[in-house]
CSV table of C-alpha atoms in Angstrom, one decimal:
chain,number,residue,atom,x,y,z
A,125,MET,CA,2.4,-51.8,10.6
A,126,ILE,CA,3.4,-52.4,7.0
A,127,GLN,CA,7.2,-52.4,6.7
A,128,ILE,CA,8.9,-52.2,3.3
A,129,LYS,CA,12.6,-52.9,3.2
A,130,ASN,CA,14.9,-52.5,0.2
A,131,LEU,CA,12.1,-52.8,-2.3
A,132,THR,CA,13.3,-53.0,-5.9
A,133,LYS,CA,11.2,-53.5,-8.9
A,134,LYS,CA,12.4,-53.6,-12.5
A,135,TYR,CA,10.5,-53.7,-15.7
A,136,GLY,CA,13.1,-55.0,-18.1
A,137,SER,CA,16.0,-52.5,-17.8
A,138,THR,CA,13.8,-49.8,-16.3
A,139,VAL,CA,14.0,-49.4,-12.6
A,140,ALA,CA,10.6,-48.6,-11.2
A,141,LEU,CA,11.4,-48.8,-7.5
A,142,ASP,CA,15.0,-48.5,-6.3
A,143,ARG,CA,15.9,-50.0,-2.9
A,144,LEU,CA,12.9,-48.3,-1.3
A,145,ASP,CA,12.3,-48.3,2.5
A,146,LEU,CA,9.0,-47.2,4.0
A,147,GLU,CA,6.9,-47.8,7.1
A,148,ILE,CA,3.2,-47.4,7.2
A,149,HIS,CA,1.8,-47.1,10.7
A,150,PRO,CA,-1.8,-47.7,11.9
A,151,GLY,CA,-4.1,-44.7,11.8
A,152,GLU,CA,-2.0,-42.7,9.3
A,153,ILE,CA,-3.5,-40.9,6.3
A,154,ILE,CA,-0.7,-40.8,3.9
A,155,GLY,CA,-0.6,-38.8,0.7
A,156,LEU,CA,1.7,-40.5,-1.8
A,157,PHE,CA,2.8,-37.9,-4.3
A,158,GLY,CA,5.0,-37.9,-7.4
A,159,PRO,CA,5.1,-37.3,-11.1
A,160,ASN,CA,3.9,-39.8,-13.6
A,161,GLY,CA,6.3,-42.8,-13.7
A,162,ALA,CA,7.6,-42.0,-10.2
A,163,GLY,CA,6.6,-45.6,-9.0
A,164,LYS,CA,3.5,-44.8,-7.0
A,165,THR,CA,1.3,-47.5,-8.6
A,166,THR,CA,4.1,-50.0,-8.7
A,167,LEU,CA,4.7,-49.5,-5.0
A,168,ILE,CA,1.1,-50.3,-4.2
A,169,LYS,CA,1.0,-53.2,-6.6
A,170,SER,CA,4.1,-54.6,-4.9
A,171,ILE,CA,2.5,-54.4,-1.5
A,172,PHE,CA,-0.4,-56.5,-2.8
A,173,GLY,CA,1.9,-58.9,-4.6
A,174,PHE,CA,0.4,-58.1,-8.0
A,175,VAL,CA,3.9,-57.8,-9.4
A,176,ASN,CA,7.1,-59.7,-8.6
A,177,TYR,CA,9.7,-57.7,-6.7
A,178,GLN,CA,12.9,-57.9,-4.7
A,179,GLY,CA,13.1,-56.9,-1.1
A,180,SER,CA,10.7,-57.5,1.7
A,181,ILE,CA,7.2,-56.3,2.6
A,182,THR,CA,5.7,-57.4,5.9
A,183,LEU,CA,2.4,-56.7,7.7
A,184,ASP,CA,2.9,-56.7,11.5
A,185,GLY,CA,6.1,-58.6,11.0
A,186,GLU,CA,4.5,-61.3,8.8
A,187,PRO,CA,4.9,-61.7,5.1
A,188,ILE,CA,1.8,-60.9,3.1
A,189,THR,CA,0.0,-64.1,2.3
A,190,ARG,CA,-3.6,-65.2,1.8
A,191,LYS,CA,-3.9,-65.4,5.6
A,192,ASN,CA,-3.6,-61.6,6.1
A,193,ILE,CA,-4.1,-60.0,2.6
A,194,ALA,CA,-7.8,-59.3,3.5
A,195,ARG,CA,-6.5,-56.8,6.0
A,196,MET,CA,-5.6,-54.6,3.0
A,197,SER,CA,-8.0,-53.2,0.4
A,198,PHE,CA,-7.4,-51.6,-2.9
A,199,GLY,CA,-9.2,-49.0,-5.0
A,200,THR,CA,-7.7,-48.1,-8.3
A,201,CYS,CA,-8.4,-45.8,-11.3
A,202,GLU,CA,-7.8,-48.9,-13.4
A,203,HIS,CA,-10.8,-50.4,-11.6
A,204,SER,CA,-11.0,-53.8,-10.0
A,205,PHE,CA,-14.7,-54.4,-9.8
A,206,PHE,CA,-16.6,-57.0,-11.9
A,207,PRO,CA,-18.1,-55.0,-14.7
A,208,GLY,CA,-20.9,-57.4,-15.5
A,209,ILE,CA,-22.6,-57.6,-12.1
A,210,ASN,CA,-24.3,-55.0,-10.0
A,211,ALA,CA,-23.5,-53.3,-6.7
A,212,ASN,CA,-25.7,-55.6,-4.6
A,213,ASP,CA,-23.9,-58.7,-6.0
A,214,HIS,CA,-20.6,-57.1,-5.3
A,215,ALA,CA,-21.7,-56.6,-1.7
A,216,GLU,CA,-22.7,-60.2,-1.5
A,217,PHE,CA,-19.4,-61.3,-2.9
A,218,TYR,CA,-17.4,-59.2,-0.5
A,219,ARG,CA,-19.5,-60.4,2.4
A,220,ASP,CA,-18.6,-64.0,1.5
A,221,HIS,CA,-14.9,-63.3,1.0
A,222,PHE,CA,-14.1,-60.6,3.6
A,223,GLN,CA,-15.4,-61.4,7.1
A,224,SER,CA,-15.2,-57.8,8.2
A,225,PHE,CA,-17.1,-56.3,5.3
A,226,ASP,CA,-18.8,-53.2,6.6
A,227,GLU,CA,-22.4,-53.4,5.5
A,228,ARG,CA,-23.4,-50.1,7.0
A,229,ARG,CA,-20.5,-48.1,5.5
A,230,PHE,CA,-21.4,-49.7,2.1
A,231,ALA,CA,-25.0,-48.6,2.4
A,232,VAL,CA,-24.1,-45.1,3.6
A,233,LEU,CA,-21.6,-44.5,0.8
A,234,MET,CA,-23.9,-45.9,-1.9
A,235,ASP,CA,-26.6,-43.4,-0.7
A,236,PHE,CA,-24.0,-40.6,-0.4
A,237,PHE,CA,-23.0,-41.0,-4.0
A,238,ASP,CA,-26.5,-41.8,-5.0
A,239,LEU,CA,-25.4,-44.9,-6.9
A,240,PRO,CA,-27.9,-47.4,-8.3
A,241,ARG,CA,-27.7,-50.8,-6.6
A,242,ASN,CA,-29.2,-53.0,-9.3
A,243,LYS,CA,-27.4,-51.6,-12.3
A,244,LYS,CA,-24.4,-53.4,-13.7
A,245,ILE,CA,-21.3,-51.5,-13.0
A,246,LYS,CA,-20.3,-51.4,-16.6
A,247,HIS,CA,-23.5,-49.4,-17.4
A,248,MET,CA,-22.5,-46.7,-14.9
A,249,SER,CA,-20.7,-43.5,-15.9
A,250,THR,CA,-16.9,-43.4,-15.5
A,251,GLY,CA,-17.4,-41.0,-12.5
A,252,GLN,CA,-19.8,-43.4,-10.9
A,253,GLN,CA,-17.5,-46.4,-11.5
A,254,ASN,CA,-14.7,-44.5,-9.7
A,255,GLN,CA,-17.0,-43.8,-6.8
A,256,PHE,CA,-18.0,-47.4,-6.7
A,257,GLU,CA,-14.4,-48.5,-6.7
A,258,VAL,CA,-13.7,-46.3,-3.7
A,259,ILE,CA,-16.8,-47.5,-1.9
A,260,MET,CA,-15.7,-51.2,-2.2
A,261,ALA,CA,-12.2,-50.4,-1.0
A,262,LEU,CA,-13.6,-48.5,2.0
A,263,SER,CA,-16.3,-51.0,2.8
A,264,GLN,CA,-14.1,-54.1,2.8
A,265,GLY,CA,-13.4,-53.7,6.4
A,266,SER,CA,-9.7,-53.7,6.1
A,267,ASP,CA,-7.1,-52.1,8.3
A,268,TYR,CA,-5.0,-50.6,5.4
A,269,ILE,CA,-6.8,-48.9,2.5
A,270,PHE,CA,-4.9,-48.1,-0.6
A,271,LEU,CA,-6.4,-45.8,-3.1
A,272,ASP,CA,-4.6,-45.1,-6.4
A,273,GLU,CA,-5.8,-42.0,-8.2
A,274,PRO,CA,-9.3,-42.8,-7.2
A,275,PHE,CA,-11.0,-39.5,-8.1
A,276,ALA,CA,-10.0,-39.2,-11.7
A,277,GLY,CA,-13.2,-38.1,-13.6
A,278,ASN,CA,-15.1,-36.9,-10.6
A,279,ASP,CA,-16.3,-33.4,-10.2
A,280,ILE,CA,-14.9,-31.0,-7.6
A,281,PHE,CA,-18.1,-30.9,-5.5
A,282,ASN,CA,-18.2,-34.7,-5.2
A,283,ARG,CA,-14.6,-34.8,-4.3
A,284,GLU,CA,-14.7,-32.1,-1.6
A,285,ASP,CA,-17.8,-33.6,0.0
A,286,PHE,CA,-16.2,-37.0,-0.1
A,287,TYR,CA,-13.0,-35.9,1.6
A,288,LYS,CA,-15.2,-34.6,4.5
A,289,VAL,CA,-17.1,-37.9,4.7
A,290,LEU,CA,-13.9,-39.8,4.6
A,291,LEU,CA,-12.3,-37.8,7.4
A,292,GLY,CA,-15.4,-38.4,9.6
A,293,MET,CA,-15.7,-42.0,8.7
A,294,LEU,CA,-12.3,-43.5,9.2
A,295,GLY,CA,-11.7,-45.2,12.5
A,296,PRO,CA,-8.6,-44.3,14.6
A,297,ASP,CA,-6.8,-47.5,13.5
A,298,GLU,CA,-7.7,-47.4,9.9
A,299,THR,CA,-4.9,-46.5,7.7
A,300,LEU,CA,-5.3,-44.8,4.3
A,301,LEU,CA,-2.7,-44.4,1.6
A,302,LEU,CA,-3.8,-42.1,-1.1
A,303,SER,CA,-1.9,-41.8,-4.3
A,304,THR,CA,-3.0,-38.7,-6.2
A,305,HIS,CA,-2.0,-35.7,-8.2
A,306,LEU,CA,-4.7,-33.6,-6.5
A,307,ILE,CA,-2.2,-32.3,-3.9
A,308,GLU,CA,-4.0,-29.1,-2.9
A,309,GLU,CA,-7.4,-30.9,-2.5
A,310,VAL,CA,-6.0,-33.5,-0.2
A,311,SER,CA,-3.7,-31.3,1.8
A,312,GLY,CA,-6.3,-30.9,4.5
A,313,LEU,CA,-6.9,-34.7,4.6
A,314,VAL,CA,-3.5,-36.3,4.8
A,315,SER,CA,-1.4,-36.5,8.0
A,316,ARG,CA,1.8,-37.4,6.2
A,317,ALA,CA,3.2,-36.8,2.8
A,318,VAL,CA,5.5,-39.3,1.0
A,319,LEU,CA,7.2,-38.0,-2.1
A,320,LEU,CA,8.4,-40.4,-4.8
A,321,ASP,CA,10.6,-39.7,-7.7
A,322,LYS,CA,12.2,-42.2,-10.1
A,323,GLY,CA,11.5,-45.1,-7.8
A,324,LYS,CA,13.0,-43.4,-4.7
A,325,ILE,CA,11.5,-41.6,-1.7
A,326,ILE,CA,12.7,-38.0,-1.9
A,327,GLY,CA,10.6,-36.7,0.9
A,328,ASP,CA,8.7,-38.0,3.9
A,329,LYS,CA,7.1,-35.5,6.3
A,330,GLN,CA,4.3,-35.3,8.8
A,331,ILE,CA,1.9,-32.5,8.1
A,332,ALA,CA,2.0,-31.5,11.7
A,333,GLU,CA,5.8,-30.9,11.3
A,334,LEU,CA,5.0,-28.7,8.2
A,335,ASP,CA,2.4,-26.8,10.2
A,336,SER,CA,4.9,-26.2,13.1
A,337,GLU,CA,7.3,-24.8,10.5
A,338,ASN,CA,4.6,-22.7,9.0
A,339,ALA,CA,5.3,-24.4,5.7
A,340,GLY,CA,2.6,-25.5,3.2
A,341,LEU,CA,2.4,-28.9,1.6
A,342,ILE,CA,2.6,-27.5,-1.9
A,343,ASP,CA,5.7,-25.5,-1.1
A,344,TYR,CA,7.3,-28.5,0.5
A,345,ILE,CA,6.6,-30.6,-2.6
A,346,LYS,CA,7.8,-27.9,-4.9
A,347,ASP,CA,11.0,-27.6,-2.9
A,348,ALA,CA,11.5,-31.4,-2.8
A,349,TYR,CA,11.2,-31.7,-6.6
A,350,SER,CA,13.4,-28.6,-7.2
A,351,TYR,CA,10.5,-26.9,-8.9
A,352,LYS,CA,11.7,-24.2,-11.3
A,353,ALA,CA,9.3,-21.3,-10.9
A,354,ASP,CA,10.7,-19.4,-13.9
A,355,ARG,CA,10.4,-22.3,-16.4
A,356,VAL,CA,7.0,-21.0,-17.6
A,357,PHE,CA,8.4,-17.6,-18.2
A,358,GLN,CA,11.4,-19.0,-20.0
A,359,ALA,CA,9.2,-21.2,-22.3
A,360,LEU,CA,7.0,-18.2,-23.1
A,361,GLU,CA,10.0,-16.0,-23.8
A,362,GLN,CA,11.4,-18.6,-26.2
A,363,LEU,CA,8.1,-18.7,-28.0
A,364,SER,CA,7.8,-14.9,-28.3
A,365,PRO,CA,9.0,-13.2,-31.6
A,366,GLU,CA,11.8,-11.6,-29.8
A,367,GLY,CA,13.1,-14.9,-28.6
A,368,GLU,CA,13.6,-16.3,-32.1
B,237,MET,CA,-17.4,-73.7,0.5
B,238,LYS,CA,-19.2,-70.3,0.8
B,239,LYS,CA,-16.3,-68.7,-1.0
B,240,ILE,CA,-16.3,-71.2,-3.8
B,241,ILE,CA,-20.0,-70.8,-4.4
B,242,SER,CA,-19.7,-67.1,-4.2
B,243,THR,CA,-16.9,-67.2,-6.9
B,244,ILE,CA,-19.1,-69.4,-9.1
B,245,GLU,CA,-21.9,-66.9,-8.7
B,246,VAL,CA,-19.7,-64.1,-9.8
B,247,PHE,CA,-18.6,-66.0,-13.0
B,248,ALA,CA,-22.2,-66.9,-13.6
B,249,GLY,CA,-23.3,-63.3,-13.1
B,250,LEU,CA,-20.8,-62.3,-15.7
B,251,THR,CA,-21.8,-64.9,-18.3
B,252,ILE,CA,-25.1,-66.5,-17.7
B,253,LYS,CA,-27.2,-64.0,-19.6
B,254,ARG,CA,-25.0,-64.4,-22.6
B,255,MET,CA,-25.1,-68.2,-22.4
B,256,PHE,CA,-28.9,-68.2,-22.4
B,257,VAL,CA,-28.9,-65.9,-25.3
B,258,VAL,CA,-26.8,-68.4,-27.2
B,259,LEU,CA,-28.9,-71.4,-26.1
B,260,GLY,CA,-32.1,-69.6,-26.9
B,261,SER,CA,-30.9,-68.5,-30.3
B,262,MET,CA,-29.7,-72.0,-31.1
B,263,ALA,CA,-33.0,-73.5,-30.1
B,264,ALA,CA,-35.0,-71.0,-32.1
B,265,LEU,CA,-32.9,-71.2,-35.2
B,266,GLU,CA,-32.8,-75.0,-35.2
B,267,LEU,CA,-36.5,-75.3,-34.8
B,268,ILE,CA,-37.2,-72.7,-37.5
B,269,LEU,CA,-34.8,-74.4,-39.9
B,270,PHE,CA,-36.2,-77.8,-39.1
B,271,TRP,CA,-39.7,-76.5,-39.7
B,272,ILE,CA,-38.8,-75.1,-43.1
B,273,PHE,CA,-36.4,-77.8,-44.4
B,274,GLY,CA,-37.2,-80.9,-42.4
B,275,LEU,CA,-41.0,-80.9,-42.1
B,276,SER,CA,-42.3,-78.9,-45.0
B,277,ARG,CA,-40.5,-80.7,-47.7
B,278,GLN,CA,-40.5,-84.3,-48.9
B,279,VAL,CA,-37.9,-85.8,-46.6
B,280,TYR,CA,-38.5,-89.4,-45.6
B,281,THR,CA,-35.9,-90.1,-42.9
B,282,PHE,CA,-35.1,-88.2,-39.8
B,283,GLU,CA,-31.4,-88.3,-40.6
B,284,ASN,CA,-32.0,-86.4,-43.9
B,285,ALA,CA,-34.4,-84.0,-42.2
B,286,VAL,CA,-31.7,-83.1,-39.7
B,287,ILE,CA,-28.9,-82.8,-42.2
B,288,ARG,CA,-31.0,-80.8,-44.7
B,289,SER,CA,-32.1,-78.4,-41.9
B,290,PHE,CA,-28.4,-77.5,-41.3
B,291,ILE,CA,-28.8,-78.6,-37.6
B,292,PRO,CA,-25.1,-79.7,-37.3
B,293,VAL,CA,-24.0,-76.4,-38.8
B,294,VAL,CA,-26.1,-74.4,-36.3
B,295,PHE,CA,-24.8,-76.6,-33.5
B,296,CYS,CA,-21.2,-76.0,-34.5
B,297,ALA,CA,-21.8,-72.2,-34.7
B,298,ALA,CA,-23.6,-72.3,-31.4
B,299,TYR,CA,-20.6,-74.1,-29.8
B,300,LEU,CA,-18.3,-71.4,-31.0
B,301,ALA,CA,-20.7,-68.7,-29.8
B,302,MET,CA,-20.9,-70.5,-26.4
B,303,TYR,CA,-17.1,-70.6,-26.1
B,304,TRP,CA,-16.9,-66.8,-26.9
B,305,ALA,CA,-19.9,-65.9,-24.6
B,306,LEU,CA,-18.3,-67.8,-21.6
B,307,ALA,CA,-14.7,-66.8,-22.0
B,308,TRP,CA,-14.4,-63.5,-23.8
B,309,PHE,CA,-15.1,-61.0,-21.1
B,310,SER,CA,-11.9,-59.1,-20.7
B,311,GLY,CA,-13.4,-56.8,-18.1
B,312,ARG,CA,-13.3,-53.7,-20.3
B,313,ASN,CA,-12.8,-50.7,-18.0
B,314,SER,CA,-11.8,-53.0,-15.2
B,315,THR,CA,-8.8,-55.1,-14.1
B,316,TYR,CA,-10.9,-57.3,-12.0
B,317,ARG,CA,-8.0,-59.8,-11.6
B,318,TYR,CA,-6.8,-57.4,-8.9
B,319,THR,CA,-9.8,-58.4,-6.9
B,320,LEU,CA,-9.3,-62.1,-7.7
B,321,GLN,CA,-5.7,-61.8,-6.6
B,322,ARG,CA,-6.4,-60.4,-3.2
B,323,LEU,CA,-9.0,-62.9,-2.1
B,324,THR,CA,-8.2,-65.5,0.6
B,325,LEU,CA,-9.1,-67.9,-2.2
B,326,SER,CA,-6.1,-67.9,-4.6
B,327,GLU,CA,-6.6,-66.9,-8.2
B,328,ARG,CA,-5.5,-70.4,-9.2
B,329,SER,CA,-8.3,-71.8,-7.1
B,330,ALA,CA,-10.7,-69.3,-8.5
B,331,THR,CA,-9.7,-70.4,-12.0
B,332,ALA,CA,-10.3,-74.0,-11.1
B,333,VAL,CA,-13.7,-73.0,-9.9
B,334,GLN,CA,-14.2,-71.2,-13.2
B,335,THR,CA,-13.2,-74.3,-15.2
B,336,VAL,CA,-15.8,-76.4,-13.3
B,337,TYR,CA,-18.4,-73.8,-14.0
B,338,TYR,CA,-17.6,-73.8,-17.7
B,339,ALA,CA,-17.8,-77.6,-17.8
B,340,LEU,CA,-21.3,-77.4,-16.3
B,341,CYS,CA,-22.2,-74.8,-18.9
B,342,PHE,CA,-21.0,-77.0,-21.8
B,343,LEU,CA,-22.9,-79.9,-20.3
B,344,LEU,CA,-26.0,-77.8,-20.3
B,345,PHE,CA,-25.3,-76.9,-23.9
B,346,LEU,CA,-25.1,-80.6,-24.9
B,347,LEU,CA,-28.2,-81.4,-23.0
B,348,THR,CA,-30.1,-78.6,-24.7
B,349,GLN,CA,-29.1,-80.1,-28.1
B,350,VAL,CA,-30.2,-83.5,-26.9
B,351,VAL,CA,-33.6,-82.1,-25.8
B,352,LEU,CA,-33.9,-80.2,-29.1
B,353,THR,CA,-33.1,-83.4,-31.1
B,354,VAL,CA,-35.7,-85.4,-29.2
B,355,LEU,CA,-38.2,-82.6,-29.8
B,356,MET,CA,-37.4,-82.6,-33.5
B,357,ALA,CA,-37.8,-86.3,-33.7
B,358,LYS,CA,-41.3,-86.0,-32.1
B,359,LEU,CA,-42.2,-83.3,-34.6
B,360,PHE,CA,-40.9,-85.4,-37.5
B,361,GLU,CA,-42.9,-88.4,-36.2
B,362,GLY,CA,-46.1,-86.3,-36.4
B,363,GLY,CA,-45.2,-84.8,-39.8
B,364,LYS,CA,-46.9,-85.7,-43.1
B,365,TYR,CA,-43.9,-87.3,-44.7
B,366,PHE,CA,-43.1,-89.5,-41.8
B,367,SER,CA,-42.8,-93.1,-43.0
B,368,GLU,CA,-39.8,-94.8,-41.5
B,369,GLY,CA,-41.4,-95.5,-38.1
B,370,ALA,CA,-40.1,-95.0,-34.7
B,371,GLN,CA,-37.6,-97.7,-35.3
B,372,GLY,CA,-36.3,-95.8,-38.3
B,373,ILE,CA,-35.6,-92.8,-36.2
B,374,PHE,CA,-33.9,-95.0,-33.7
B,375,ILE,CA,-31.7,-96.5,-36.4
B,376,ASP,CA,-30.9,-93.0,-37.8
B,377,MET,CA,-29.7,-91.9,-34.3
B,378,ARG,CA,-27.9,-95.1,-33.5
B,379,TYR,CA,-26.0,-95.8,-36.7
B,380,ASN,CA,-26.5,-93.4,-39.6
B,381,THR,CA,-25.1,-90.0,-38.6
B,382,TYR,CA,-22.3,-89.2,-36.3
B,383,PHE,CA,-24.0,-86.0,-35.3
B,384,LEU,CA,-27.1,-87.8,-34.0
B,385,TYR,CA,-25.1,-90.7,-32.7
B,386,ASN,CA,-23.0,-88.4,-30.6
B,387,LEU,CA,-26.1,-86.8,-29.2
B,388,VAL,CA,-27.1,-90.1,-27.6
B,389,PRO,CA,-24.4,-90.1,-25.0
B,390,LEU,CA,-25.7,-93.1,-23.1
B,391,TRP,CA,-25.0,-95.9,-25.6
B,392,THR,CA,-21.6,-97.2,-24.7
B,393,GLY,CA,-19.0,-96.6,-22.0
B,394,VAL,CA,-16.4,-95.3,-24.5
B,395,GLN,CA,-19.0,-92.8,-26.0
B,396,ARG,CA,-19.7,-91.5,-22.5
B,397,VAL,CA,-16.0,-91.0,-21.8
B,398,LYS,CA,-15.7,-89.2,-25.1
B,399,SER,CA,-18.6,-86.9,-24.4
B,400,LEU,CA,-17.2,-86.1,-21.0
B,401,LEU,CA,-13.7,-85.5,-22.5
B,402,CYS,CA,-15.2,-83.1,-25.0
B,403,ILE,CA,-16.9,-81.1,-22.2
B,404,ILE,CA,-13.7,-81.0,-20.2
B,405,LEU,CA,-11.7,-79.9,-23.3
B,406,ALA,CA,-14.1,-77.1,-24.1
B,407,ALA,CA,-14.1,-76.0,-20.4
B,408,ILE,CA,-10.3,-75.9,-20.3
B,409,ALA,CA,-10.2,-74.0,-23.6
B,410,ALA,CA,-12.7,-71.5,-22.3
B,411,ALA,CA,-10.8,-71.1,-18.9
B,412,HIS,CA,-7.5,-70.7,-20.7
B,413,MET,CA,-9.0,-68.1,-23.0
B,414,ASN,CA,-10.4,-66.1,-20.1
B,415,VAL,CA,-7.3,-66.2,-18.0
B,416,SER,CA,-5.2,-65.2,-21.1
B,417,VAL,CA,-7.5,-62.3,-21.9
B,418,ARG,CA,-7.5,-60.9,-18.4
B,419,ARG,CA,-3.7,-61.4,-18.2
B,420,GLY,CA,-3.1,-59.7,-21.6
B,421,TYR,CA,-2.0,-62.8,-23.5
B,422,THR,CA,-3.1,-64.0,-26.9
B,423,PRO,CA,-5.1,-67.2,-26.2
B,424,VAL,CA,-3.7,-69.2,-29.3
B,425,ILE,CA,-3.7,-72.6,-27.6
B,426,SER,CA,-7.2,-72.0,-26.4
B,427,PHE,CA,-8.4,-71.8,-30.0
B,428,ILE,CA,-6.6,-75.0,-30.9
B,429,LEU,CA,-8.1,-76.8,-27.9
B,430,ALA,CA,-11.6,-75.5,-28.7
B,431,ALA,CA,-11.2,-76.8,-32.3
B,432,ALA,CA,-9.8,-80.1,-30.9
B,433,ALA,CA,-12.9,-80.5,-28.7
B,434,ALA,CA,-15.2,-79.9,-31.7
B,435,MET,CA,-13.2,-82.3,-33.9
B,436,LEU,CA,-13.2,-85.0,-31.2
B,437,TRP,CA,-16.9,-84.5,-30.9
B,438,ALA,CA,-17.5,-85.0,-34.6
B,439,MET,CA,-15.2,-88.1,-34.8
B,440,PRO,CA,-16.6,-91.6,-35.0
B,441,ILE,CA,-15.0,-93.2,-32.1
B,442,VAL,CA,-17.3,-96.2,-31.8
B,443,PRO,CA,-18.2,-98.3,-33.7
B,444,HIS,CA,-16.6,-97.0,-36.9
B,445,MET,CA,-13.2,-95.9,-35.8
B,446,ASP,CA,-10.1,-98.0,-36.2
B,447,PRO,CA,-9.5,-99.3,-32.6
B,448,GLU,CA,-5.7,-98.8,-33.0
B,449,LEU,CA,-6.3,-95.0,-33.3
B,450,VAL,CA,-8.3,-94.8,-30.1
B,451,ILE,CA,-5.4,-94.9,-27.7
B,452,PRO,CA,-3.2,-92.4,-29.5
B,453,LEU,CA,-6.2,-90.1,-29.9
B,454,PHE,CA,-7.0,-90.3,-26.2
B,455,ILE,CA,-3.4,-89.6,-25.3
B,456,PHE,CA,-3.4,-86.6,-27.7
B,457,VAL,CA,-6.5,-85.2,-26.2
B,458,ILE,CA,-5.2,-85.7,-22.7
B,459,LEU,CA,-1.7,-84.3,-23.3
B,460,ILE,CA,-2.8,-81.1,-24.9
B,461,PRO,CA,-5.4,-80.2,-22.3
B,462,ALA,CA,-3.0,-81.1,-19.5
B,463,GLY,CA,-0.4,-78.7,-21.0
B,464,THR,CA,-3.0,-76.1,-21.4
B,465,LEU,CA,-4.2,-76.5,-17.9
B,466,TYR,CA,-0.7,-76.2,-16.6
B,467,MET,CA,-0.2,-73.0,-18.7
B,468,THR,CA,-3.6,-71.6,-17.5
B,469,TYR,CA,-2.8,-72.0,-13.8
B,470,SER,CA,0.7,-70.7,-14.2
B,471,ARG,CA,-0.7,-67.6,-15.9
B,472,ALA,CA,-3.3,-67.3,-13.2
B,473,ASN,CA,-0.6,-67.1,-10.6
B,474,LYS,CA,1.9,-65.0,-12.6
B,475,GLY,CA,3.1,-61.8,-11.1
B,476,SER,CA,2.1,-62.8,-7.7
B,477,ASN,CA,4.3,-62.9,-4.6
B,478,VAL,CA,1.4,-63.9,-2.5
B,479,GLU,CA,2.0,-67.3,-1.1
B,480,ASP,CA,-0.8,-69.8,-1.7
B,481,ILE,CA,-2.6,-71.4,1.2
B,482,PRO,CA,-5.2,-74.2,0.8
B,483,TRP,CA,-8.9,-73.4,0.7
B,484,ASP,CA,-10.4,-72.9,4.1
């Protein structure tokens, strides 16, 4: 289990994360939602120690060090692959650095996305680069997989098929935290929704609970963010000649 | 060990093609210029043939190109430092590996120039204006020009130390540049260090230099790189809460 306690991150005077507490349990598929600037990416970067923070983050009770960091993998829309080498060389690198690198999963996903193995990643299209980023995160063989806006630039058909493959592929103890704006698309995939706003968790709910309440994920999110349904109408009204 | 080799392979994969383009271009350009200005005109000493063929200029330009080719890969469209930061090998260790790789690359660069110079000497020996004899070529390389003298790294102990120091300085400069670029800093000190390496290379340490200057110069070229090295490894670990453990 990843346990985050009292996590605070400031960029100068801006508070990106504000005394945040969160537990991530094995086997969960968590959707991390929130508007731009809510702190989603900073939260993930803090877990990996990419940024300095205050508070504590532990993995099975131990601080995250080089001894256990390989139990977590990361795929990001910023990309973290080496652009000047090809997919096969990446696989070799991962094999050397991550003992549990899943060769079979790598091969299946490369075929699924029909990605070239001998082409430098920088010569792939943005969509293919996103796919490759996700492939490496999923193939590392980690217990906790963090994906930060991984599908930006990918078409809907690829995304929908991929969600299906993902659901069938993940083992019972594999944990996925997916930060995305594509709420509707992932609503059938996630088992828990965590909502962030201004560095704080404003909602945390199991999808099973929502189902039992006959509530949809979108409605839950709109409710949590106090979505004003009439704001479109008001804006249009102000723009109309009568509104002047 | 496997992790270290694998990390070197990644850095090599990112840069080796560019490095060989630089080395190949340097070789081609030097030989063409030597053919035009050194062999086809009335030049009677090897020293003059080399200078008139702009070989030192090409060498200097190739050094700068080499420095750029090795270090200036920011990872456009990728923040690959996230991968380096979550290896069981720390980013600092990865940067140390990278520095060693760069040193090997600069050693190869120097050896390429040595081979080219020997080749040019052979060509000059077979040329129609050759008159100074093999001993003349030897004297040109041994005494007459710093450029040629510096390319014979096996003459004296001090010269060997100087060549090694130049390689280390260039490698540290390149590593500092790469770390700075991937961390979003301006690599100012890297440029200074790269220039210092070039100047040190061109300087007549032995036998023409005032011996009193040798010690301050060596301190200078040790202090600056040491500071740069410290800055490089601090930057390589900046923004990381991940505790370091030794290589396994």
